[in-house]
Tab-separated table of C-alpha atoms in Angstrom:
chain	number	residue	atom	x	y	z
K	4	MET	CA	0.000	0.000	0.000
K	5	THR	CA	1.364	3.378	-0.965
K	6	ASN	CA	0.671	6.829	0.541
K	7	PRO	CA	-0.675	9.598	-1.672
K	8	HIS	CA	1.762	12.250	-2.787
K	9	ILE	CA	-0.330	15.140	-1.419
K	10	GLN	CA	-2.216	15.228	1.957
K	11	ASP	CA	-5.799	16.520	1.550
K	12	ARG	CA	-6.067	17.354	5.396
K	13	GLN	CA	-4.014	17.488	8.555
K	14	ALA	CA	-3.459	14.085	10.037
K	15	PRO	CA	-1.455	12.853	13.023
K	16	ILE	CA	1.649	10.957	12.628
K	17	ALA	CA	1.477	7.374	13.621
K	18	GLY	CA	1.962	7.031	17.367
K	19	GLU	CA	0.643	10.580	18.268
K	20	PRO	CA	-2.663	11.075	20.044
K	21	ALA	CA	-5.594	11.762	17.765
K	22	THR	CA	-7.172	15.198	17.963
K	23	ALA	CA	-10.924	15.777	18.066
K	24	GLN	CA	-12.180	15.891	14.527
K	25	PRO	CA	-15.923	16.080	14.032
K	26	TYR	CA	-15.867	15.259	10.362
K	27	LYS	CA	-13.155	12.687	10.210
K	28	ASN	CA	-13.105	10.741	6.935
K	29	ILE	CA	-13.077	7.041	7.517
K	30	PRO	CA	-12.147	4.983	4.445
K	31	PRO	CA	-15.167	2.945	3.382
K	32	ILE	CA	-14.870	-0.758	2.831
K	33	ASN	CA	-16.612	-0.711	-0.516
K	34	GLY	CA	-14.529	2.112	-1.969
K	35	ASN	CA	-17.447	4.728	-1.966
K	36	ARG	CA	-15.700	7.093	0.439
K	37	ALA	CA	-15.517	9.965	-1.955
K	38	ASN	CA	-19.211	9.953	-2.809
K	39	ARG	CA	-20.355	9.834	0.808
K	40	SER	CA	-18.087	12.628	1.794
K	41	HIS	CA	-19.355	14.850	-0.955
K	42	SER	CA	-22.968	14.153	-0.040
K	43	SER	CA	-22.388	14.997	3.613
K	44	GLU	CA	-20.735	18.294	2.805
K	45	ASN	CA	-23.615	19.350	0.588
K	46	GLN	CA	-26.138	18.655	3.349
K	47	GLN	CA	-24.168	20.751	5.866
K	48	SER	CA	-23.942	23.685	3.511
K	49	THR	CA	-27.716	23.656	2.974
K	50	ASP	CA	-28.408	23.784	6.776
K	51	GLU	CA	-26.023	26.705	7.324
K	52	THR	CA	-27.689	28.662	4.525
K	53	LYS	CA	-31.072	28.259	6.232
K	54	GLN	CA	-29.742	29.457	9.669
K	55	LYS	CA	-28.032	32.686	8.511
K	56	PRO	CA	-31.219	34.896	8.236
K	57	ARG	CA	-32.341	33.889	11.742
K	58	ARG	CA	-29.007	34.878	13.279
K	59	LYS	CA	-29.081	38.292	11.631
K	60	TYR	CA	-32.529	39.076	13.052
K	61	LEU	CA	-31.460	37.955	16.510
K	62	VAL	CA	-28.325	40.111	16.479
K	63	PHE	CA	-30.294	43.143	15.282
K	64	PHE	CA	-32.877	42.665	18.014
K	65	GLN	CA	-30.189	42.418	20.701
K	66	VAL	CA	-28.533	45.637	19.512
K	67	ILE	CA	-31.863	47.489	19.649
K	68	ILE	CA	-32.472	46.288	23.213
K	69	LEU	CA	-28.991	47.413	24.342
K	70	VAL	CA	-29.461	50.883	22.840
K	71	LEU	CA	-32.832	51.290	24.552
K	72	ALA	CA	-31.402	50.118	27.881
K	73	LEU	CA	-28.544	52.602	27.608
K	74	ALA	CA	-30.922	55.444	26.809
K	75	MET	CA	-33.208	54.604	29.710
K	76	SER	CA	-30.248	54.421	32.132
K	77	THR	CA	-29.041	57.845	31.046
K	78	TYR	CA	-32.511	59.333	31.521
K	79	SER	CA	-32.850	57.742	34.934
K	80	ILE	CA	-29.552	59.250	36.122
K	81	LEU	CA	-30.497	62.717	34.896
K	82	LEU	CA	-33.930	62.486	36.499
K	83	THR	CA	-32.477	61.361	39.867
K	84	ASP	CA	-29.988	64.275	39.969
K	85	SER	CA	-32.772	66.726	39.189
K	86	LEU	CA	-34.982	65.378	41.983
K	87	GLU	CA	-32.135	65.432	44.538
K	88	GLY	CA	-31.354	69.056	43.687
K	89	LYS	CA	-34.968	70.085	44.113
K	90	GLU	CA	-35.279	68.170	47.385
K	91	GLY	CA	-32.071	69.765	48.763
K	92	ASN	CA	-33.338	73.238	47.901
K	93	SER	CA	-36.661	72.607	49.581
K	94	ILE	CA	-34.969	71.318	52.770
K	95	SER	CA	-32.504	74.195	53.001
K	96	GLU	CA	-35.269	76.703	52.571
K	97	GLY	CA	-37.643	75.149	55.189
K	98	ASN	CA	-37.689	75.648	59.036
K	99	GLU	CA	-36.711	72.773	61.308
K	100	VAL	CA	-39.401	71.459	63.645
K	101	LEU	CA	-38.235	71.297	67.290
K	102	VAL	CA	-39.680	69.550	70.328
K	103	ARG	CA	-38.976	70.562	73.951
K	104	THR	CA	-40.120	68.779	77.104
K	105	GLU	CA	-40.227	70.166	80.626
K	106	GLY	CA	-41.077	68.541	83.937
K	107	ARG	CA	-44.214	69.796	85.664
K	108	ASP	CA	-44.715	70.057	89.417
K	109	ALA	CA	-47.998	69.133	91.035
K	110	ASP	CA	-50.586	71.900	90.552
K	111	HIS	CA	-54.311	72.419	89.935
K	112	ILE	CA	-53.979	70.934	86.429
K	113	CYS	CA	-51.746	67.937	87.205
K	114	SER	CA	-52.299	67.007	90.833
K	115	GLU	CA	-49.496	64.436	90.694
K	116	GLY	CA	-47.193	66.421	88.439
K	117	GLY	CA	-46.277	65.495	84.886
K	118	ALA	CA	-44.602	66.960	81.806
K	119	ASP	CA	-45.199	69.656	79.157
K	120	ILE	CA	-44.345	68.947	75.497
K	121	PHE	CA	-43.783	72.031	73.303
K	122	ILE	CA	-43.624	71.836	69.467
K	123	GLY	CA	-42.759	74.577	67.000
K	124	ASN	CA	-40.632	75.765	64.060
K	125	ASP	CA	-37.112	77.047	64.646
K	126	SER	CA	-37.783	80.390	62.911
K	127	ASN	CA	-34.536	82.066	64.007
K	128	LYS	CA	-32.518	78.900	63.254
K	129	ASN	CA	-30.694	78.978	66.615
K	130	GLY	CA	-31.365	75.310	67.349
K	131	ILE	CA	-33.489	76.233	70.393
K	132	LEU	CA	-37.253	76.241	70.604
K	133	ASP	CA	-37.903	79.707	71.998
K	134	GLU	CA	-41.189	80.616	73.685
K	135	SER	CA	-42.260	82.761	70.728
K	136	GLU	CA	-41.742	79.777	68.361
K	137	VAL	CA	-44.051	77.362	70.233
K	138	THR	CA	-47.086	76.472	68.119
K	139	SER	CA	-48.390	73.491	70.066
K	140	THR	CA	-48.377	72.524	73.749
K	141	THR	CA	-49.339	69.150	75.174
K	142	ARG	CA	-49.607	68.404	78.880
K	143	ILE	CA	-49.127	64.856	80.138
K	144	CYS	CA	-50.137	64.300	83.770
K	145	HIS	CA	-49.024	61.485	86.026
K	146	GLY	CA	-51.771	59.252	87.304
K	147	GLN	CA	-52.735	59.253	90.933
K	148	GLU	CA	-50.782	56.987	93.207
K	149	GLY	CA	-52.595	53.753	93.806
K	150	LEU	CA	-53.517	52.325	97.181
K	151	SER	CA	-50.901	50.336	99.012
K	152	GLY	CA	-51.188	46.646	98.541
K	153	PRO	CA	-51.582	44.233	101.444
K	154	GLN	CA	-48.507	43.570	103.500
K	155	GLY	CA	-46.680	40.503	102.392
K	156	ALA	CA	-45.920	37.590	104.625
K	157	THR	CA	-42.793	37.771	106.748
K	158	GLY	CA	-39.920	36.160	104.968
K	159	PRO	CA	-37.593	33.614	106.535
K	160	ASN	CA	-34.735	34.823	108.693
K	161	GLY	CA	-31.544	35.425	106.808
K	162	LEU	CA	-28.289	33.739	107.561
K	163	SER	CA	-25.888	35.322	110.007
K	164	GLY	CA	-23.382	37.566	108.322
K	165	VAL	CA	-19.699	36.825	108.126
K	166	SER	CA	-17.211	39.338	109.470
K	167	SER	CA	-14.736	40.871	107.080
K	168	MET	CA	-11.135	41.111	108.211
K	169	ILE	CA	-8.016	42.992	107.198
K	170	GLU	CA	-4.512	41.992	108.219
K	171	THR	CA	-1.187	43.658	107.560
K	172	GLN	CA	2.231	42.057	107.472
K	173	GLU	CA	5.591	43.754	107.336
K	174	ILE	CA	7.691	42.729	104.356
K	175	GLU	CA	11.365	42.383	105.135
K	176	TYR	CA	14.174	43.809	103.069
K	177	GLY	CA	15.190	41.544	100.160
K	178	ASN	CA	11.707	40.187	99.404
K	179	ILE	CA	11.172	39.133	95.778
K	180	THR	CA	8.081	41.303	95.356
K	181	CYS	CA	9.322	44.221	97.479
K	182	ASN	CA	13.085	44.237	97.285
K	183	TYR	CA	13.395	47.124	99.762
K	184	GLY	CA	10.709	45.889	102.134
K	185	GLY	CA	7.203	47.170	102.569
K	186	LEU	CA	3.769	46.143	103.747
K	187	LEU	CA	1.378	43.370	102.678
K	188	ILE	CA	-2.329	44.100	103.164
K	189	GLN	CA	-4.686	41.101	102.990
K	190	SER	CA	-8.483	41.124	103.240
K	191	GLY	CA	-11.215	38.507	103.249
K	192	LEU	CA	-14.168	36.984	105.121
K	193	ASP	CA	-13.788	35.132	108.422
K	194	ASN	CA	-15.829	32.157	107.259
K	195	ASN	CA	-14.903	29.938	110.224
K	196	SER	CA	-15.493	32.784	112.761
K	197	ASN	CA	-12.181	32.257	114.546
K	198	ASP	CA	-11.263	35.975	114.421
K	199	ILE	CA	-8.237	35.080	112.316
K	200	LEU	CA	-7.872	35.682	108.591
K	201	ASP	CA	-6.713	32.245	107.479
K	202	GLN	CA	-4.812	31.890	104.246
K	203	GLU	CA	-7.714	30.149	102.472
K	204	GLU	CA	-9.997	33.044	103.496
K	205	VAL	CA	-7.895	35.709	101.756
K	206	THR	CA	-9.776	37.157	98.789
K	207	ASP	CA	-7.593	40.163	98.011
K	208	GLN	CA	-4.113	41.367	98.810
K	209	GLU	CA	-2.050	44.424	97.988
K	210	PHE	CA	1.681	45.064	98.271
K	211	LEU	CA	2.911	48.467	99.394
K	212	CYS	CA	6.598	48.473	98.637
K	213	ASP	CA	9.185	50.836	100.056
K	214	GLY	CA	11.272	52.778	97.605
K	215	SER	CA	14.965	52.312	97.206
K	216	ILE	CA	17.279	54.036	99.642
K	217	GLY	CA	18.498	57.328	98.253
K	218	SER	CA	22.055	58.495	98.187
K	219	ASP	CA	23.494	60.198	101.241
K	220	GLY	CA	23.131	63.952	101.383
K	221	ILE	CA	25.943	66.347	102.089
K	222	ASN	CA	26.985	66.789	105.685
K	223	GLY	CA	25.413	69.698	107.516
K	224	LEU	CA	27.153	72.302	109.603
K	225	ASN	CA	28.262	71.422	113.080
K	226	GLY	CA	25.667	72.226	115.700
K	227	THR	CA	26.196	74.592	118.587
K	228	GLN	CA	27.303	73.357	121.951
K	229	GLY	CA	24.271	72.014	123.774
K	230	ALA	CA	23.328	73.165	127.253
K	231	PRO	CA	23.848	70.654	130.065
K	232	ALA	CA	20.950	68.877	131.721
K	233	LEU	CA	20.375	69.657	135.389
K	234	VAL	CA	18.529	67.882	138.184
K	235	LYS	CA	17.449	69.684	141.337
K	236	LYS	CA	16.309	68.045	144.547
K	237	SER	CA	14.254	69.922	147.123
K	238	ASP	CA	11.919	69.300	150.015
K	239	PRO	CA	8.182	69.638	149.473
K	240	PRO	CA	6.445	72.586	151.163
K	241	ALA	CA	5.548	71.835	154.748
K	242	TYR	CA	1.923	72.768	154.230
K	243	LEU	CA	1.615	70.044	151.609
K	244	CYS	CA	3.816	67.153	152.723
K	245	SER	CA	5.801	66.652	155.918
K	246	ASN	CA	8.056	63.940	154.494
K	247	GLY	CA	8.851	63.715	150.794
K	248	VAL	CA	11.046	64.907	147.954
K	249	ILE	CA	10.685	66.991	144.772
K	250	LEU	CA	12.920	66.224	141.773
K	251	GLU	CA	13.071	68.818	138.991
K	252	PHE	CA	14.639	68.045	135.600
K	253	GLY	CA	15.667	70.720	133.127
K	254	VAL	CA	18.240	72.182	130.762
K	255	ASP	CA	20.554	75.060	131.642
K	256	ASP	CA	19.714	76.880	128.380
K	257	GLY	CA	18.607	80.263	129.751
K	258	ILE	CA	15.038	80.027	128.481
K	259	GLY	CA	12.818	82.948	129.462
K	260	GLN	CA	14.675	85.269	131.829
K	261	ALA	CA	16.982	82.556	133.203
K	262	VAL	CA	20.756	82.743	132.788
K	263	ALA	CA	22.239	80.104	130.480
K	264	MET	CA	25.204	77.942	131.485
K	265	ASP	CA	25.254	79.218	135.091
K	266	GLY	CA	24.911	75.754	136.609
K	267	ILE	CA	21.657	76.736	138.355
K	268	LEU	CA	18.318	75.244	137.399
K	269	GLN	CA	16.017	78.262	137.191
K	270	PRO	CA	12.205	77.804	137.340
K	271	GLU	CA	11.898	78.693	133.624
K	272	GLU	CA	14.442	75.989	132.725
K	273	VAL	CA	12.509	73.150	134.382
K	274	ARG	CA	11.078	70.697	131.823
K	275	GLU	CA	9.675	67.971	134.083
K	276	ASN	CA	9.313	67.295	137.794
K	277	LEU	CA	8.595	64.374	140.070
K	278	LYS	CA	6.914	64.918	143.421
K	279	ILE	CA	6.929	62.134	146.014
K	280	CYS	CA	5.226	62.225	149.412
K	281	SER	CA	5.679	59.266	151.760
K	282	GLN	CA	2.556	60.036	153.759
K	283	PRO	CA	-0.930	61.478	153.156
K	284	LEU	CA	-1.022	65.126	152.129
K	285	ASN	CA	-1.543	67.620	154.910
K	286	SER	CA	-4.899	69.297	155.441
K	287	GLY	CA	-6.575	71.293	158.166
K	288	LEU	CA	-6.829	74.728	159.801
K	289	ILE	CA	-3.898	77.072	159.088
K	290	SER	CA	-4.946	80.129	161.091
K	291	ASP	CA	-6.671	81.209	164.291
K	292	PHE	CA	-6.173	84.977	164.249
K	293	SER	CA	-8.355	85.501	167.297
K	294	THR	CA	-8.279	82.794	169.936
K	295	GLY	CA	-11.691	81.539	170.853
K	296	ILE	CA	-14.927	81.876	168.940
K	297	THR	CA	-14.250	85.393	167.609
K	298	ASN	CA	-13.842	85.588	163.815
K	299	GLY	CA	-10.425	86.605	162.542
K	300	MET	CA	-11.861	87.550	159.115
K	301	ASN	CA	-15.026	89.276	157.923
K	302	THR	CA	-16.420	90.805	154.729
K	303	ALA	CA	-14.342	93.978	155.233
K	304	CYS	CA	-11.184	92.088	156.203
K	305	ASP	CA	-10.754	89.051	153.929
K	306	SER	CA	-8.358	89.980	151.092
K	307	MET	CA	-5.560	87.469	150.395
K	308	ASN	CA	-3.002	86.372	147.775
K	309	TRP	CA	-0.791	83.293	147.343
K	310	MET	CA	2.875	83.869	146.379
K	311	GLU	CA	3.927	80.693	144.599
K	312	SER	CA	7.658	81.400	144.544
K	313	LYS	CA	7.818	81.559	148.354
K	314	SER	CA	4.880	79.257	149.153
K	315	MET	CA	3.527	82.096	151.257
K	316	LEU	CA	-0.019	83.297	151.836
K	317	PHE	CA	-0.587	87.042	152.326
K	318	SER	CA	-3.846	87.751	154.122
K	319	ALA	CA	-5.789	90.410	155.935
K	320	GLY	CA	-6.839	89.300	159.407
K	321	SER	CA	-7.660	90.500	162.914
K	322	ASP	CA	-6.532	89.019	166.214
K	323	GLY	CA	-8.905	91.201	168.211
K	324	VAL	CA	-6.017	93.300	169.532
K	325	ASN	CA	-4.204	94.902	166.601
K	326	GLY	CA	-7.186	95.348	164.320
K	327	CYS	CA	-7.347	94.191	160.661
K	328	GLU	CA	-3.703	93.981	159.566
K	329	LEU	CA	-1.348	92.098	157.208
K	330	TRP	CA	-0.611	88.463	158.072
K	331	THR	CA	1.519	85.801	156.375
K	332	SER	CA	1.468	82.014	156.531
K	333	MET	CA	3.365	79.084	155.038
K	334	ALA	CA	0.017	77.290	155.031
K	335	THR	CA	0.554	75.650	158.391
K	336	LEU	CA	-0.971	76.667	161.697
K	337	SER	CA	2.402	77.165	163.350
K	338	SER	CA	3.716	79.436	160.556
K	339	THR	CA	0.781	81.874	160.553
K	340	SER	CA	1.728	85.193	162.156
K	341	LEU	CA	1.183	88.949	162.016
K	342	LEU	CA	3.671	90.368	159.513
K	343	ILE	CA	3.300	94.065	160.364
K	344	ASP	CA	0.868	96.335	162.213
K	345	ILE	CA	0.494	99.016	159.531
K	346	ASN	CA	-1.982	101.100	161.569
K	347	PRO	CA	-1.120	100.877	165.283
K	348	SER	CA	-4.076	103.064	166.182
K	349	GLY	CA	-6.743	101.186	164.246
K	350	ASP	CA	-7.428	99.003	161.217
K	351	SER	CA	-5.240	99.300	158.106
K	352	THR	CA	-7.570	96.799	156.329
K	353	PRO	CA	-5.121	95.609	153.601
K	354	GLY	CA	-6.758	95.178	150.175
K	355	LEU	CA	-10.069	96.741	151.152
K	356	TRP	CA	-10.562	98.667	147.865
K	357	MET	CA	-8.240	97.022	145.339
K	358	GLY	CA	-7.455	93.581	146.741
K	359	MET	CA	-3.962	92.056	146.589
K	360	GLN	CA	-1.966	91.524	143.396
K	361	GLU	CA	1.213	89.447	143.000
K	362	THR	CA	3.848	90.427	140.426
K	363	ILE	CA	6.819	88.389	139.280
K	364	GLY	CA	9.843	90.673	139.145
K	365	ASP	CA	13.347	90.251	137.778
K	366	GLU	CA	14.846	89.738	141.237
K	367	ASN	CA	11.957	89.281	143.654
K	368	ASP	CA	8.236	88.556	143.655
K	369	LEU	CA	6.051	91.166	145.318
K	370	VAL	CA	2.480	91.638	146.508
K	371	PHE	CA	0.788	95.050	146.029
K	372	PHE	CA	-2.236	96.114	148.072
K	373	ASP	CA	-4.002	99.215	149.377
K	374	ALA	CA	-3.873	100.020	153.112
K	375	ASP	CA	-4.432	102.913	155.548
K	376	ASP	CA	-1.653	103.573	158.079
K	377	GLY	CA	-3.785	106.077	159.983
K	378	VAL	CA	-1.546	109.000	158.955
K	379	ASN	CA	-1.386	109.184	155.134
K	380	GLY	CA	-4.810	107.857	154.307
K	381	ARG	CA	-5.387	104.879	152.012
K	382	GLU	CA	-2.328	104.460	149.806
K	383	MET	CA	-0.613	101.773	147.702
K	384	TRP	CA	1.667	99.383	149.631
K	385	VAL	CA	4.050	96.599	148.589
K	386	SER	CA	5.504	93.619	150.450
K	387	ASP	CA	7.995	90.848	149.754
K	388	GLY	CA	6.949	88.877	152.821
K	389	THR	CA	9.348	90.563	155.227
K	390	VAL	CA	8.838	93.441	157.645
K	391	ILE	CA	11.555	95.582	156.076
K	392	GLY	CA	10.239	94.787	152.611
K	393	THR	CA	6.722	96.028	153.411
K	394	GLN	CA	6.481	99.724	152.453
K	395	ARG	CA	4.093	102.432	151.332
K	396	ILE	CA	4.880	103.550	147.738
K	397	THR	CA	2.456	106.494	147.332
K	398	SER	CA	1.666	109.596	149.389
K	399	LEU	CA	-0.236	112.014	147.194
K	400	ASN	CA	-2.486	113.937	149.564
K	401	GLY	CA	-0.752	113.916	152.900
K	402	ALA	CA	-3.355	112.752	155.366
K	403	GLY	CA	-5.889	112.345	152.569
K	404	ASP	CA	-6.330	109.172	150.561
K	405	GLY	CA	-3.994	108.677	147.600
K	406	LEU	CA	-6.485	106.160	146.172
K	407	LYS	CA	-10.244	105.963	145.874
K	408	ILE	CA	-12.749	103.166	146.047
K	409	SER	CA	-13.038	103.024	142.219
K	410	SER	CA	-9.248	102.763	141.682
K	411	LYS	CA	-8.133	99.826	139.493
K	412	MET	CA	-4.956	97.712	139.533
K	413	SER	CA	-3.421	95.233	137.053
K	414	PRO	CA	0.019	93.587	136.634
K	415	TRP	CA	2.080	94.737	133.630
K	416	MET	CA	5.762	94.906	132.642
K	417	ASN	CA	7.153	93.330	135.877
K	418	GLY	CA	5.128	95.739	137.989
K	419	ILE	CA	1.592	97.049	138.314
K	420	VAL	CA	-0.510	99.772	136.699
K	421	PHE	CA	-3.108	101.462	138.920
K	422	SER	CA	-5.230	104.610	138.985
K	423	ASP	CA	-4.969	107.100	141.869
K	424	VAL	CA	-7.295	109.591	143.507
K	425	GLU	CA	-6.488	112.222	140.843
K	426	ASN	CA	-7.411	109.795	138.002
K	427	ASN	CA	-3.790	109.432	136.892
K	428	PHE	CA	-2.428	106.111	135.635
K	429	ILE	CA	0.608	105.066	137.742
K	430	TRP	CA	3.194	102.322	137.133
K	431	SER	CA	5.331	100.830	139.920
K	432	ASN	CA	7.667	97.887	140.429
K	433	GLY	CA	8.013	98.521	144.164
K	434	SER	CA	11.232	100.500	143.751
K	435	ILE	CA	10.177	103.007	141.073
K	436	THR	CA	6.737	104.635	141.065
K	437	VAL	CA	5.971	107.058	138.189
K	438	GLU	CA	3.138	108.055	135.887
K	439	LEU	CA	2.434	105.347	133.317
K	440	PHE	CA	3.517	107.407	130.304
K	441	ASP	CA	6.890	108.158	131.963
K	442	ALA	CA	7.671	104.486	132.722
K	443	PRO	CA	11.421	103.677	132.563
K	444	PHE	CA	10.970	100.992	129.875
K	445	PHE	CA	9.861	103.699	127.395
K	446	SER	CA	12.641	105.523	125.550
K	447	THR	CA	13.190	109.240	126.222
K	448	SER	CA	11.948	110.157	122.744
K	449	MET	CA	8.816	108.069	123.232
K	450	GLN	CA	8.163	109.707	126.610
K	451	LEU	CA	8.268	113.128	124.926
K	452	ILE	CA	5.704	111.986	122.360
K	453	LEU	CA	3.450	110.558	125.096
K	454	ASP	CA	3.640	113.809	127.060
K	455	SER	CA	1.797	115.369	124.115
K	456	THR	CA	-0.515	112.591	122.883
K	457	ALA	CA	-1.556	111.263	126.315
K	458	SER	CA	-1.727	114.530	128.244
K	459	ASP	CA	-5.540	114.534	128.491
K	460	ILE	CA	-6.044	110.793	129.164
K	461	THR	CA	-7.477	110.210	132.632
K	462	ALA	CA	-8.930	107.283	134.557
K	463	HIS	CA	-12.675	106.896	134.984
K	464	SER	CA	-14.815	105.209	137.603
K	465	LEU	CA	-15.599	102.563	134.933
K	466	THR	CA	-11.985	102.174	133.800
K	467	LYS	CA	-10.797	98.612	133.124
K	468	LEU	CA	-7.281	97.265	132.482
K	469	TRP	CA	-6.444	94.256	130.220
K	470	PRO	CA	-2.735	93.315	130.026
K	471	VAL	CA	-1.645	91.232	126.993
K	472	ASP	CA	1.705	90.069	125.632
K	473	THR	CA	1.972	93.003	123.217
K	474	GLY	CA	0.875	95.781	125.563
K	475	LEU	CA	-1.926	97.088	127.780
K	476	TRP	CA	-5.540	97.695	126.779
K	477	PHE	CA	-7.389	100.189	128.950
K	478	SER	CA	-10.529	102.302	128.880
K	479	ALA	CA	-10.123	105.962	129.830
K	480	ALA	CA	-11.651	109.392	129.442
K	481	THR	CA	-10.373	112.247	127.258
K	482	ILE	CA	-11.581	115.790	126.777
K	483	ALA	CA	-12.073	115.336	123.030
K	484	GLU	CA	-13.428	111.778	122.819
K	485	ASP	CA	-15.101	111.160	126.198
K	486	PHE	CA	-14.794	107.601	127.554
K	487	GLU	CA	-13.158	105.392	124.885
K	488	MET	CA	-10.777	102.455	124.321
K	489	HIS	CA	-6.963	102.855	124.222
K	490	HIS	CA	-3.910	100.628	123.791
K	491	ILE	CA	-0.272	101.260	124.667
K	492	SER	CA	2.370	98.853	123.384
K	493	ASN	CA	5.326	97.546	125.358
K	494	ASN	CA	7.567	100.148	123.699
K	495	GLY	CA	5.182	103.082	124.205
K	496	VAL	CA	3.121	103.354	120.992
K	497	LEU	CA	-0.295	104.753	121.984
K	498	THR	CA	-3.414	104.040	119.905
K	499	SER	CA	-6.855	105.465	120.681
K	500	TRP	CA	-10.307	104.777	119.208
K	501	ASN	CA	-13.397	106.964	118.986
K	502	LEU	CA	-16.057	104.265	118.713
K	503	ASN	CA	-18.941	106.668	119.315
K	504	SER	CA	-18.530	110.146	117.812
K	505	LEU	CA	-21.581	111.526	119.637
K	506	GLU	CA	-20.673	110.450	123.166
K	507	GLY	CA	-18.479	108.053	125.086
K	508	SER	CA	-18.706	104.417	123.930
K	509	LEU	CA	-18.233	103.152	127.539
K	510	PRO	CA	-16.085	100.116	126.593
């Protein structure tokens, strides 16, 4: 068998896979291959000729539909944009409708209260429904409270509560959580009621850790030499304890008016004390001025003062022989005695008008009092508890009284200030007695100023004296301002007030 010289179609080489060929020519057995092939091709051509007009109509119809769809889409888009523009213009030009609600208290309209609902257009476009913009108001009232329902049955008793507990533990230095130490705070419920927060009862815990130790600061300056500590032993006063001891502890630092580093424990330097008495404290009668049933004191003869520094009682008293005179006592019956008979011819009556006033001086404590010696009238006296130290310090009117029943007295500046019979203010420390505004603790220049500014200040029957740390307050009369309030400082600055411009304010 021989192959033809020219291939009439593409054909695979022997051994290659055959490709899909719908009209593959298979050699006929009877040798009529060529006729059958020609007949088949003619039939196919006839069918294709019949289908071509149908395809053309279908394609034309599809094109028409696409064109119409495109046109309708374009119209729809244009119509939508036009409607949106018109809607936006109508919204921008309109007024917004606002609603406001307000609570309403109970009144004749809503007995249980309620709410008001206001509706209107925001004409001024401020976002707030103003009163003038309200076009509709609706009131909504709460209904009346209903009757209480029946009381429910008592419920079962609840379980007993469990106590809560908090415990703290100190964390030592070097702990893993707190390297520099700190505090552990644990809390929980004491479920087993043993008053101990067991570990299984802990529900919360917090660590409070100490910060690291900072670097050392620079050394400060050396301090001043400290004052030595002193201890003083003394016997208790006989009137208080017959057998005991008093221990006083202090520092020799010169506090107050004490002298520093003098080796003596002054009263101002005492910080603490210990008082021991080995028997019951003493009590009982300390005086019997007049032996028998006669009174040694009465309403006109009863002035007294206690001098703490000497544990001595100054008192007016009468023994029925010497009249009402000055007595002293160490608060025991055996130590009570007549100090001095100031008026040998009658009663001196110490402290009758002004009482007795103790002052603490730089060197000695004193007691000031008024008394009448029968020669100079009632004057100011002073005593340190001795006969020689009891003296009269004023003598203004000879035999007349240097004081009057309305005279006042007050301690100030290690002495006393008092008013005399001529309504002058006097200052005295027992050694020096001068007018107040010429006191020695005022400078010479300040005394000259006071001679001018205080020249018309006089005492009054209602005068009062109030000493303070910064000076002395006192009420006094003046020609210009009547009876008003005044203040003089420790260095002599005088200040006066006119509280009532029409008349005296009577402070």
